[in-house]
PDB file of C-alpha atoms and ligand atoms in Angstrom:
ATOM      1  CA  MET H  27      22.625 -26.074  83.337  1.00 75.00           C
ATOM      2  CA  MET H  28      19.156 -24.203  83.565  1.00 82.00           C
ATOM      3  CA  HIS H  29      16.237 -26.497  83.255  1.00 88.00           C
ATOM      4  CA  LYS H  30      13.772 -24.738  81.187  1.00 93.00           C
ATOM      5  CA  TYR H  31      10.389 -26.379  81.198  1.00 94.00           C
ATOM      6  CA  THR H  32       6.919 -26.426  82.571  1.00 95.00           C
ATOM      7  CA  PRO H  33       5.718 -28.770  85.181  1.00 93.00           C
ATOM      8  CA  LEU H  34       2.287 -30.359  84.385  1.00 94.00           C
ATOM      9  CA  THR H  35      -0.297 -30.521  86.857  1.00 96.00           C
ATOM     10  CA  ASP H  36      -3.681 -32.136  86.256  1.00 97.00           C
ATOM     11  CA  ALA H  37      -5.451 -28.586  85.511  1.00 98.00           C
ATOM     12  CA  LEU H  38      -2.678 -27.432  83.017  1.00 97.00           C
ATOM     13  CA  HIS H  39      -3.191 -30.911  81.589  1.00 97.00           C
ATOM     14  CA  ASP H  40      -6.714 -30.458  81.033  1.00 97.00           C
ATOM     15  CA  TYR H  41      -5.873 -26.979  79.949  1.00 98.00           C
ATOM     16  CA  MET H  42      -3.917 -28.564  77.018  1.00 97.00           C
ATOM     17  CA  ALA H  43      -6.201 -31.175  76.274  1.00 97.00           C
ATOM     18  CA  GLY H  44      -9.174 -28.677  75.883  1.00 97.00           C
ATOM     19  CA  GLN H  45      -7.247 -26.167  73.661  1.00 98.00           C
ATOM     20  CA  ARG H  46      -6.926 -28.526  70.573  1.00 98.00           C
ATOM     21  CA  SER H  47      -8.481 -28.892  67.420  1.00 97.00           C
ATOM     22  CA  ARG H  48     -11.301 -31.292  67.255  1.00 95.00           C
ATOM     23  CA  ALA H  49     -11.500 -31.351  71.257  1.00 96.00           C
ATOM     24  CA  ASP H  50     -15.051 -32.670  71.139  1.00 95.00           C
ATOM     25  CA  ASP H  51     -15.128 -35.865  69.342  1.00 96.00           C
ATOM     26  CA  PRO H  52     -17.867 -38.023  69.657  1.00 97.00           C
ATOM     27  CA  VAL H  53     -16.384 -41.222  68.142  1.00 98.00           C
ATOM     28  CA  MET H  54     -12.918 -40.895  70.583  1.00 98.00           C
ATOM     29  CA  GLU H  55     -15.270 -39.969  73.399  1.00 97.00           C
ATOM     30  CA  ALA H  56     -17.584 -43.104  72.797  1.00 98.00           C
ATOM     31  CA  LEU H  57     -14.456 -45.122  72.217  1.00 98.00           C
ATOM     32  CA  ARG H  58     -12.642 -43.931  75.554  1.00 98.00           C
ATOM     33  CA  ALA H  59     -15.853 -45.082  77.568  1.00 98.00           C
ATOM     34  CA  GLU H  60     -16.061 -48.194  76.309  1.00 98.00           C
ATOM     35  CA  THR H  61     -12.393 -48.799  77.014  1.00 98.00           C
ATOM     36  CA  MET H  62     -13.002 -47.384  80.310  1.00 98.00           C
ATOM     37  CA  THR H  63     -15.479 -50.586  81.020  1.00 98.00           C
ATOM     38  CA  LEU H  64     -11.943 -52.735  80.797  1.00 98.00           C
ATOM     39  CA  GLY H  65     -10.425 -51.834  84.133  1.00 98.00           C
ATOM     40  CA  ASP H  66      -7.050 -50.974  84.625  1.00 98.00           C
ATOM     41  CA  ALA H  67      -6.223 -52.144  81.130  1.00 98.00           C
ATOM     42  CA  SER H  68      -7.979 -48.929  80.095  1.00 98.00           C
ATOM     43  CA  GLN H  69      -4.650 -47.205  80.933  1.00 97.00           C
ATOM     44  CA  MET H  70      -2.714 -48.680  78.162  1.00 98.00           C
ATOM     45  CA  ALA H  71      -4.725 -46.164  75.517  1.00 98.00           C
ATOM     46  CA  ILE H  72      -2.915 -43.347  74.549  1.00 98.00           C
ATOM     47  CA  SER H  73      -3.827 -40.048  75.845  1.00 98.00           C
ATOM     48  CA  GLU H  74      -6.119 -37.449  73.857  1.00 97.00           C
ATOM     49  CA  VAL H  75      -3.358 -35.042  73.469  1.00 98.00           C
ATOM     50  CA  GLN H  76      -0.980 -37.774  71.677  1.00 98.00           C
ATOM     51  CA  SER H  77      -4.182 -38.652  69.822  1.00 98.00           C
ATOM     52  CA  SER H  78      -4.135 -35.278  68.483  1.00 98.00           C
ATOM     53  CA  PHE H  79      -0.332 -35.180  68.048  1.00 98.00           C
ATOM     54  CA  LEU H  80      -0.237 -38.592  65.781  1.00 98.00           C
ATOM     55  CA  THR H  81      -2.901 -37.092  63.699  1.00 98.00           C
ATOM     56  CA  PHE H  82      -1.172 -33.823  63.489  1.00 98.00           C
ATOM     57  CA  LEU H  83       2.297 -35.499  62.925  1.00 98.00           C
ATOM     58  CA  VAL H  84       1.274 -38.073  60.276  1.00 99.00           C
ATOM     59  CA  ALA H  85      -0.897 -35.220  58.101  1.00 98.00           C
ATOM     60  CA  ALA H  86       2.053 -32.680  58.593  1.00 98.00           C
ATOM     61  CA  MET H  87       4.365 -35.382  57.066  1.00 98.00           C
ATOM     62  CA  ARG H  88       1.929 -36.157  54.331  1.00 98.00           C
ATOM     63  CA  ALA H  89       2.720 -39.713  55.181  1.00 98.00           C
ATOM     64  CA  ARG H  90       0.875 -42.401  53.198  1.00 98.00           C
ATOM     65  CA  GLN H  91       2.144 -45.873  54.437  1.00 98.00           C
ATOM     66  CA  ALA H  92       1.906 -46.654  58.304  1.00 99.00           C
ATOM     67  CA  VAL H  93       2.546 -49.292  60.613  1.00 99.00           C
ATOM     68  CA  GLU H  94       1.238 -49.655  64.173  1.00 99.00           C
ATOM     69  CA  VAL H  95       2.751 -52.305  66.573  1.00 99.00           C
ATOM     70  CA  GLY H  96       0.106 -52.429  69.797  1.00 98.00           C
ATOM     71  CA  THR H  97      -3.401 -51.634  68.742  1.00 98.00           C
ATOM     72  CA  PHE H  98      -5.541 -52.525  71.740  1.00 98.00           C
ATOM     73  CA  THR H  99      -8.954 -50.470  71.439  1.00 98.00           C
ATOM     74  CA  GLY H 100      -8.042 -48.310  68.850  1.00 98.00           C
ATOM     75  CA  SER H 101      -7.155 -44.645  69.689  1.00 98.00           C
ATOM     76  CA  SER H 102      -3.860 -44.577  68.396  1.00 99.00           C
ATOM     77  CA  SER H 103      -4.976 -46.199  65.189  1.00 99.00           C
ATOM     78  CA  ILE H 104      -7.892 -44.133  64.470  1.00 98.00           C
ATOM     79  CA  SER H 105      -5.487 -41.074  65.215  1.00 98.00           C
ATOM     80  CA  ILE H 106      -2.779 -42.218  62.808  1.00 99.00           C
ATOM     81  CA  ALA H 107      -5.501 -43.261  60.055  1.00 99.00           C
ATOM     82  CA  ARG H 108      -7.172 -39.566  60.198  1.00 98.00           C
ATOM     83  CA  GLY H 109      -3.834 -38.278  59.408  1.00 98.00           C
ATOM     84  CA  LEU H 110      -3.529 -40.466  56.173  1.00 98.00           C
ATOM     85  CA  PRO H 111      -4.816 -39.123  52.801  1.00 98.00           C
ATOM     86  CA  ALA H 112      -7.820 -41.101  51.483  1.00 97.00           C
ATOM     87  CA  ASP H 113      -5.781 -43.711  49.696  1.00 98.00           C
ATOM     88  CA  GLY H 114      -3.308 -44.047  52.726  1.00 98.00           C
ATOM     89  CA  ARG H 115      -2.560 -47.640  54.223  1.00 98.00           C
ATOM     90  CA  LEU H 116      -2.111 -48.473  57.705  1.00 98.00           C
ATOM     91  CA  VAL H 117      -1.433 -52.078  59.153  1.00 98.00           C
ATOM     92  CA  CYS H 118      -1.868 -52.723  62.643  1.00 99.00           C
ATOM     93  CA  PHE H 119      -0.216 -55.684  64.555  1.00 99.00           C
ATOM     94  CA  ASP H 120      -1.634 -56.816  67.751  1.00 99.00           C
ATOM     95  CA  SER H 121      -1.940 -60.246  69.421  1.00 98.00           C
ATOM     96  CA  ASN H 122      -5.472 -59.736  71.241  1.00 98.00           C
ATOM     97  CA  GLU H 123      -8.683 -60.572  69.315  1.00 98.00           C
ATOM     98  CA  GLN H 124     -11.182 -59.243  72.163  1.00 98.00           C
ATOM     99  CA  TRP H 125      -9.320 -55.860  72.399  1.00 98.00           C
ATOM    100  CA  THR H 126      -8.952 -55.244  68.502  1.00 98.00           C
ATOM    101  CA  ALA H 127     -12.681 -56.382  68.170  1.00 98.00           C
ATOM    102  CA  ILE H 128     -13.481 -53.344  69.739  1.00 98.00           C
ATOM    103  CA  ALA H 129     -10.997 -51.272  67.507  1.00 99.00           C
ATOM    104  CA  ARG H 130     -12.707 -53.018  64.236  1.00 98.00           C
ATOM    105  CA  ARG H 131     -15.844 -51.003  65.329  1.00 98.00           C
ATOM    106  CA  TYR H 132     -14.648 -47.833  66.154  1.00 98.00           C
ATOM    107  CA  TRP H 133     -12.633 -48.015  62.923  1.00 98.00           C
ATOM    108  CA  LYS H 134     -15.956 -48.188  61.343  1.00 98.00           C
ATOM    109  CA  GLN H 135     -17.811 -45.187  63.371  1.00 98.00           C
ATOM    110  CA  ALA H 136     -14.503 -43.298  62.681  1.00 98.00           C
ATOM    111  CA  GLY H 137     -14.811 -43.666  59.164  1.00 98.00           C
ATOM    112  CA  VAL H 138     -11.301 -44.922  58.470  1.00 98.00           C
ATOM    113  CA  ASP H 139     -11.841 -48.831  58.418  1.00 98.00           C
ATOM    114  CA  GLU H 140     -10.625 -48.777  54.701  1.00 98.00           C
ATOM    115  CA  LYS H 141      -7.609 -47.389  55.382  1.00 98.00           C
ATOM    116  CA  ILE H 142      -6.567 -50.019  58.066  1.00 98.00           C
ATOM    117  CA  GLU H 143      -5.659 -53.667  57.987  1.00 98.00           C
ATOM    118  CA  LEU H 144      -5.306 -55.857  61.211  1.00 98.00           C
ATOM    119  CA  ARG H 145      -2.943 -58.540  61.222  1.00 98.00           C
ATOM    120  CA  LEU H 146      -3.569 -60.783  64.484  1.00 98.00           C
ATOM    121  CA  GLY H 147      -0.867 -62.568  66.361  1.00 98.00           C
ATOM    122  CA  ASP H 148       2.523 -62.073  68.006  1.00 98.00           C
ATOM    123  CA  ALA H 149       4.184 -58.914  66.386  1.00 98.00           C
ATOM    124  CA  ALA H 150       7.445 -60.245  66.381  1.00 98.00           C
ATOM    125  CA  ARG H 151       6.828 -63.524  64.693  1.00 98.00           C
ATOM    126  CA  LEU H 152       4.787 -61.287  61.882  1.00 98.00           C
ATOM    127  CA  LEU H 153       7.089 -58.884  61.847  1.00 98.00           C
ATOM    128  CA  ARG H 154       9.541 -61.286  60.607  1.00 96.00           C
ATOM    129  CA  GLU H 155       7.477 -61.982  57.574  1.00 96.00           C
ATOM    130  CA  PHE H 156       6.400 -58.268  56.885  1.00 98.00           C
ATOM    131  CA  LYS H 157       7.327 -57.089  53.363  1.00 97.00           C
ATOM    132  CA  PRO H 158       5.254 -54.181  53.103  1.00 98.00           C
ATOM    133  CA  GLU H 159       4.460 -53.424  49.380  1.00 95.00           C
ATOM    134  CA  PHE H 160       5.900 -49.658  49.470  1.00 97.00           C
ATOM    135  CA  PRO H 161       8.339 -48.075  52.000  1.00 98.00           C
ATOM    136  CA  LEU H 162       6.768 -46.837  54.994  1.00 99.00           C
ATOM    137  CA  ASP H 163       6.354 -42.973  55.957  1.00 99.00           C
ATOM    138  CA  PHE H 164       5.272 -43.397  59.732  1.00 99.00           C
ATOM    139  CA  VAL H 165       5.895 -46.411  62.428  1.00 99.00           C
ATOM    140  CA  PHE H 166       4.232 -46.233  65.870  1.00 99.00           C
ATOM    141  CA  ILE H 167       5.232 -48.628  68.608  1.00 99.00           C
ATOM    142  CA  ASP H 168       3.002 -49.220  71.502  1.00 98.00           C
ATOM    143  CA  ALA H 169       3.057 -53.063  72.595  1.00 98.00           C
ATOM    144  CA  ASN H 170       5.081 -55.436  74.979  1.00 98.00           C
ATOM    145  CA  LYS H 171       7.914 -53.266  75.904  1.00 97.00           C
ATOM    146  CA  ASP H 172      10.366 -56.051  75.577  1.00 98.00           C
ATOM    147  CA  GLY H 173       9.922 -56.394  72.133  1.00 98.00           C
ATOM    148  CA  TYR H 174      10.324 -52.527  71.288  1.00 98.00           C
ATOM    149  CA  ASP H 175      13.933 -53.082  70.032  1.00 98.00           C
ATOM    150  CA  ASP H 176      13.068 -55.881  67.864  1.00 98.00           C
ATOM    151  CA  TYR H 177      10.381 -54.081  66.351  1.00 98.00           C
ATOM    152  CA  PHE H 178      12.281 -50.945  65.682  1.00 98.00           C
ATOM    153  CA  GLU H 179      15.184 -53.439  63.622  1.00 98.00           C
ATOM    154  CA  ALA H 180      12.703 -55.466  61.809  1.00 98.00           C
ATOM    155  CA  LEU H 181      10.764 -52.072  60.611  1.00 98.00           C
ATOM    156  CA  LEU H 182      13.837 -49.711  60.286  1.00 98.00           C
ATOM    157  CA  PRO H 183      14.947 -51.113  56.622  1.00 98.00           C
ATOM    158  CA  HIS H 184      11.413 -50.756  55.352  1.00 98.00           C
ATOM    159  CA  VAL H 185      11.046 -47.092  56.674  1.00 98.00           C
ATOM    160  CA  ARG H 186      12.133 -44.481  54.038  1.00 98.00           C
ATOM    161  CA  ALA H 187      14.721 -42.192  54.556  1.00 98.00           C
ATOM    162  CA  GLY H 188      13.177 -39.173  56.362  1.00 98.00           C
ATOM    163  CA  GLY H 189      10.536 -41.220  57.608  1.00 98.00           C
ATOM    164  CA  VAL H 190       9.494 -41.121  61.376  1.00 99.00           C
ATOM    165  CA  LEU H 191       9.311 -43.799  63.972  1.00 99.00           C
ATOM    166  CA  VAL H 192       7.562 -42.985  67.401  1.00 99.00           C
ATOM    167  CA  PHE H 193       7.652 -44.914  70.433  1.00 99.00           C
ATOM    168  CA  ASP H 194       5.445 -44.477  73.443  1.00 98.00           C
ATOM    169  CA  ASN H 195       6.076 -44.773  77.083  1.00 98.00           C
ATOM    170  CA  MET H 196       9.583 -44.075  77.149  1.00 98.00           C
ATOM    171  CA  LEU H 197       9.917 -41.977  80.292  1.00 98.00           C
ATOM    172  CA  ARG H 198       8.214 -45.235  82.075  1.00 98.00           C
ATOM    173  CA  HIS H 199       6.663 -42.467  84.604  1.00 97.00           C
ATOM    174  CA  GLY H 200      10.139 -41.170  85.388  1.00 98.00           C
ATOM    175  CA  GLU H 201      11.482 -44.692  86.434  1.00 98.00           C
ATOM    176  CA  VAL H 202      14.030 -44.546  83.272  1.00 98.00           C
ATOM    177  CA  ILE H 203      16.233 -42.453  85.853  1.00 98.00           C
ATOM    178  CA  TRP H 204      16.102 -44.892  88.741  1.00 98.00           C
ATOM    179  CA  PRO H 205      19.138 -46.551  89.913  1.00 96.00           C
ATOM    180  CA  PRO H 206      19.050 -49.930  87.809  1.00 94.00           C
ATOM    181  CA  GLU H 207      18.569 -52.235  91.071  1.00 96.00           C
ATOM    182  CA  LYS H 208      15.015 -50.342  91.459  1.00 97.00           C
ATOM    183  CA  GLN H 209      13.953 -50.443  87.940  1.00 97.00           C
ATOM    184  CA  THR H 210      11.887 -53.159  86.700  1.00 97.00           C
ATOM    185  CA  VAL H 211      13.365 -55.192  83.752  1.00 97.00           C
ATOM    186  CA  GLU H 212      11.007 -53.441  81.076  1.00 97.00           C
ATOM    187  CA  THR H 213      12.492 -49.985  82.085  1.00 98.00           C
ATOM    188  CA  ARG H 214      15.935 -51.164  81.837  1.00 98.00           C
ATOM    189  CA  THR H 215      15.139 -52.271  78.277  1.00 98.00           C
ATOM    190  CA  ILE H 216      13.540 -48.929  77.703  1.00 98.00           C
ATOM    191  CA  ASP H 217      16.388 -46.975  79.290  1.00 98.00           C
ATOM    192  CA  ARG H 218      18.758 -49.047  77.200  1.00 98.00           C
ATOM    193  CA  LEU H 219      16.759 -48.043  73.794  1.00 98.00           C
ATOM    194  CA  ASN H 220      16.638 -44.223  74.757  1.00 98.00           C
ATOM    195  CA  ARG H 221      20.198 -44.473  74.835  1.00 98.00           C
ATOM    196  CA  LYS H 222      20.650 -46.532  71.810  1.00 98.00           C
ATOM    197  CA  LEU H 223      18.381 -44.476  69.710  1.00 99.00           C
ATOM    198  CA  ALA H 224      20.176 -41.218  70.708  1.00 98.00           C
ATOM    199  CA  ALA H 225      23.453 -42.829  69.497  1.00 98.00           C
ATOM    200  CA  ASP H 226      22.489 -44.732  66.560  1.00 98.00           C
ATOM    201  CA  PRO H 227      23.948 -43.332  63.292  1.00 98.00           C
ATOM    202  CA  ARG H 228      20.760 -44.471  61.188  1.00 98.00           C
ATOM    203  CA  VAL H 229      18.273 -42.212  62.992  1.00 99.00           C
ATOM    204  CA  GLU H 230      17.959 -38.548  64.384  1.00 98.00           C
ATOM    205  CA  SER H 231      16.072 -38.942  68.089  1.00 98.00           C
ATOM    206  CA  VAL H 232      14.451 -37.089  70.304  1.00 98.00           C
ATOM    207  CA  LEU H 233      12.561 -37.398  73.526  1.00 98.00           C
ATOM    208  CA  VAL H 234       9.511 -35.174  74.508  1.00 98.00           C
ATOM    209  CA  PRO H 235       7.719 -35.454  77.698  1.00 96.00           C
ATOM    210  CA  LEU H 236       4.058 -36.255  76.120  1.00 97.00           C
ATOM    211  CA  ALA H 237       1.993 -38.371  78.422  1.00 97.00           C
ATOM    212  CA  ASP H 238       4.417 -40.897  79.549  1.00 98.00           C
ATOM    213  CA  GLY H 239       7.128 -39.875  76.740  1.00 98.00           C
ATOM    214  CA  LEU H 240       7.181 -40.249  73.454  1.00 98.00           C
ATOM    215  CA  ASN H 241      10.676 -41.239  71.470  1.00 99.00           C
ATOM    216  CA  LEU H 242      10.587 -39.725  68.007  1.00 99.00           C
ATOM    217  CA  CYS H 243      13.012 -40.845  65.602  1.00 98.00           C
ATOM    218  CA  ARG H 244      13.793 -39.755  61.859  1.00 98.00           C
ATOM    219  CA  LYS H 245      15.404 -42.209  59.805  1.00 98.00           C
ATOM    220  CA  LEU H 246      18.419 -40.686  58.100  1.00 98.00           C
TER     221      LEU H 246
HETATM  222  C1  SAM O  13      -0.377 -49.984  75.316  1.00 60.39           C
HETATM  223  S1  SAM O  13      -1.304 -51.566  74.556  1.00 60.39           S
HETATM  224  C2  SAM O  13      -1.396 -50.241  72.882  1.00 60.39           C
HETATM  225  C3  SAM O  13      -2.476 -49.084  73.060  1.00 60.39           C
HETATM  226  C4  SAM O  13      -3.012 -48.371  71.606  1.00 60.39           C
HETATM  227  N1  SAM O  13      -1.893 -47.971  71.186  1.00 60.39           N
HETATM  228  C5  SAM O  13      -3.805 -47.566  71.891  1.00 60.39           C
HETATM  229  O1  SAM O  13      -3.753 -46.306  71.959  1.00 60.39           O
HETATM  230  O2  SAM O  13      -5.158 -47.740  72.676  1.00 60.39           O
HETATM  231  C6  SAM O  13      -0.498 -52.635  74.198  1.00 60.39           C
HETATM  232  C7  SAM O  13      -0.939 -53.549  73.014  1.00 60.39           C
HETATM  233  O3  SAM O  13       0.023 -54.374  72.545  1.00 60.39           O
HETATM  234  C8  SAM O  13      -0.462 -55.459  72.217  1.00 60.39           C
HETATM  235  N2  SAM O  13       0.441 -56.892  72.348  1.00 60.39           N
HETATM  236  C9  SAM O  13       1.221 -56.924  73.397  1.00 60.39           C
HETATM  237  N3  SAM O  13       2.052 -58.019  73.374  1.00 60.39           N
HETATM  238  C10 SAM O  13       2.032 -58.256  72.130  1.00 60.39           C
HETATM  239  C11 SAM O  13       2.709 -59.069  71.030  1.00 60.39           C
HETATM  240  N4  SAM O  13       3.779 -59.747  71.576  1.00 60.39           N
HETATM  241  N5  SAM O  13       2.556 -58.808  69.598  1.00 60.39           N
HETATM  242  C12 SAM O  13       1.425 -58.159  69.354  1.00 60.39           C
HETATM  243  N6  SAM O  13       0.654 -57.395  70.127  1.00 60.39           N
HETATM  244  C13 SAM O  13       1.103 -57.381  71.617  1.00 60.39           C
HETATM  245  C14 SAM O  13      -1.600 -55.709  73.380  1.00 60.39           C
HETATM  246  O4  SAM O  13      -2.328 -56.591  73.107  1.00 60.39           O
HETATM  247  C15 SAM O  13      -2.324 -54.451  73.709  1.00 60.39           C
HETATM  248  O5  SAM O  13      -3.391 -54.265  72.814  1.00 60.39           O
END
């Protein structure tokens, strides 16, 4: 098979990050700077290009009702909320009060706080009780990796036909193709989920190499 892709270098990545709408975004830059002060944890935030991609996708789908699992300091939630119309709604699930307090401040600064509701606590427990008022158009999953499949199963029945679910970190920095005995438990879980989604008759899925890999699923 001919492999048709362009390997990324840091310079090429920076080029991509520079050549997009709203590349200079003072709110996101301030959020990124504050998130960096958290040290290693800061790496959990989505990348700048992922951020633009989420806004683009949500707007292109004309999504109104969205859910996010894994909010951290707010990069992805701001990106999703920006793609929603003024009366759109994003429900965020996260268990960490300290990190989401930062998100709350930046939702205000970005002018999207009216669209977002935060539910604090363990997502598996909260999602078992979750009954959205309207069918969901868009779901973004970026929390504990061992919970991804449960979040998928809990949310899929609430997603409308044609709605989209996006999972982050689905390449696990390349570890998904390592021999199973060398993979972490988390990576084996993600590998299983990629395979399940590819074969699942309820969705159409495609794995794209944006940042650490996004798995995009459209409910059939
Ligand atoms: C990778 S970070 C999310 C990054 C975020 N999407 C962003 O763009 O900044 C993962 C988040 O999942 C949350 N989390 C981890 N386990 C959780 C659980 N069991 N229930 C709810 N949230 C959880 C963490 O508190 C953390 O904020």
